Phi, psi and omega in degrees: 000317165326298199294338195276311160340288200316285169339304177282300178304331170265335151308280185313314172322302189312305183279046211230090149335314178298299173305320193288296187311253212311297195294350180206001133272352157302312183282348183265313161333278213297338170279313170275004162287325192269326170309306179312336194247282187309328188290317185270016154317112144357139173228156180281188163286151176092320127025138175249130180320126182288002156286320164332306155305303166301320160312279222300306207303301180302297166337304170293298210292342172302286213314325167268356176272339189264001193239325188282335199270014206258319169215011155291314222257295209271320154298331155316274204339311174316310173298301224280340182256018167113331177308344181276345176259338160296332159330324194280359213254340203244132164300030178298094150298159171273359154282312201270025182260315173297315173299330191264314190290343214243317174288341165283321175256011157271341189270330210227023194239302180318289185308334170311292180304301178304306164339293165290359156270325176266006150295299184322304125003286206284330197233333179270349198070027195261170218219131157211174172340170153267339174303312170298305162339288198298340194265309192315295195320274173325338176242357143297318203274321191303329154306356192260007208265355173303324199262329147296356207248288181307319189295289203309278181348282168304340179275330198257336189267333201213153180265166181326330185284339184265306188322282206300323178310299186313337199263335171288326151333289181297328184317272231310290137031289190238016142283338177261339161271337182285354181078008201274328181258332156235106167000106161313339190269021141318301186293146175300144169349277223328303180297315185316307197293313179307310175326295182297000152221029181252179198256004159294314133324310176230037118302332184273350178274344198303312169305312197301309172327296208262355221245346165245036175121322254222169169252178189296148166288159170292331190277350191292299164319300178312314192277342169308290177291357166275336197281323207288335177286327161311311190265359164283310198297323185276347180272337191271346183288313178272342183259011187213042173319144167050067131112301214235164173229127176286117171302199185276346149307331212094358216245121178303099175351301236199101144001119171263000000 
């Protein structure tokens, strides 16, 4: 019953207008409008080319609106027009309802992110290992799983009418202090610091890391991962208060 979820959840995305624009024809617009002004900059040694940077930067930025927009926006929706009480009618535990939502915006976060490496590849020329290649994809998208994680939160914590502004908010939000539209080493201390403990920052280092040589930092990893235990935990929190989580009715979606 999980994989049949996953599935009906990764169809309705793919056809999802909304989803195609922002997660994945928006970032490859926006890398090559910025590659295009930023990108033939010099670089110093040690440097990453800034069509590169940017590549990395754009990715990250797919990646998370497809793994947040997969399931913050679209699980409100859910409660409030009832689907989630039809659910209860089905031999649907609410793990495999959460396991099928969290593996769906891990699923629909990947095309952005391949997507905007191979414009970059096709039209900018950019070139890395095959070693890099095969480390980068995979460990961006597995890095995306914080925000899917926050998506399940918010959709079960706010109703339809809050969910997409709000979940877009943070995007935008923590993309722009996360360094993904200014470099960090741009940013003032102050911002340098915040940048640096948020996960939107270091998904794009996770890239930034191995796309110049290197393997991920350990603080890259930790901070992912404190952030993805924190928003599981808030997420098992709006979706089971006292033991059951209440639709939008009063009523408990989904068994747990």
């Amino acid at each position: 019953m999980t994989l049949h979820l996953f599935r009906l959840e990764c169809l309705r995305m793919l056809r999802d207008p909304r989803y195609l624009a922002l997660a994945v024809v928006a970032p490859i617009g926006f890398y090559l409008l910025f590659a295009s002004l930023f990108g033939g900059k010099p670089t110093q040694p040690g440097q990453l080319q800034g069509t590169v940077e940017i590549m990395v930067a754009m990715a990250a930025y797919g990646a998370i609106w497809g793994a947040l927009s997969a399931t913050g926006p679209r699980i409100a929706h859910e409660r409030s027009s009832g689907w989630l009480e039809q659910l209860r009618a089905m031999p649907v535990t609410g793990r495999q309802l959460l396991t099928a939502k969290i593996a769906a915006g891990l699923a629909v976060a990947l095309p952005a992110l391949v997507l905007v490496c191979v414009t970059a590849v096709a039209v900018k020329g950019v070139r890395l290992d095959a070693w890099q290649w095969c480390a980068l994809i995979p460990a961006m998208w597995l890095g995306s799983l914080p925000f899917a994680l926050m998506g399940v939160a918010l959709g079960f914590a706010v109703g339809p009418e809050a969910a997409f502004p709000l979940s877009y908010a943070l995007y935008m939000a923590g993309s722009a202090l996360g360094g993904l539209w200014v470099p960090p080493a741009q940013l003032s201390a102050g911002l340098r610091d915040v940048a640096h403990a948020l996960p939107t920052n270091r998904l794009a280092d996770l890239g930034w890391q191995i796309a110049g040589g290197h393997a991920p930092t350990v603080a890259d990893v930790a901070i992912l991962a404190a952030w993805s235990v924190g928003f599981a935990g808030l997420a098992v929190l709006a979706y089971r208060p006292g033991g059951r989580r209440a639709g939008a009715d009063g009523t408990s979606p989904v068994s747990a």
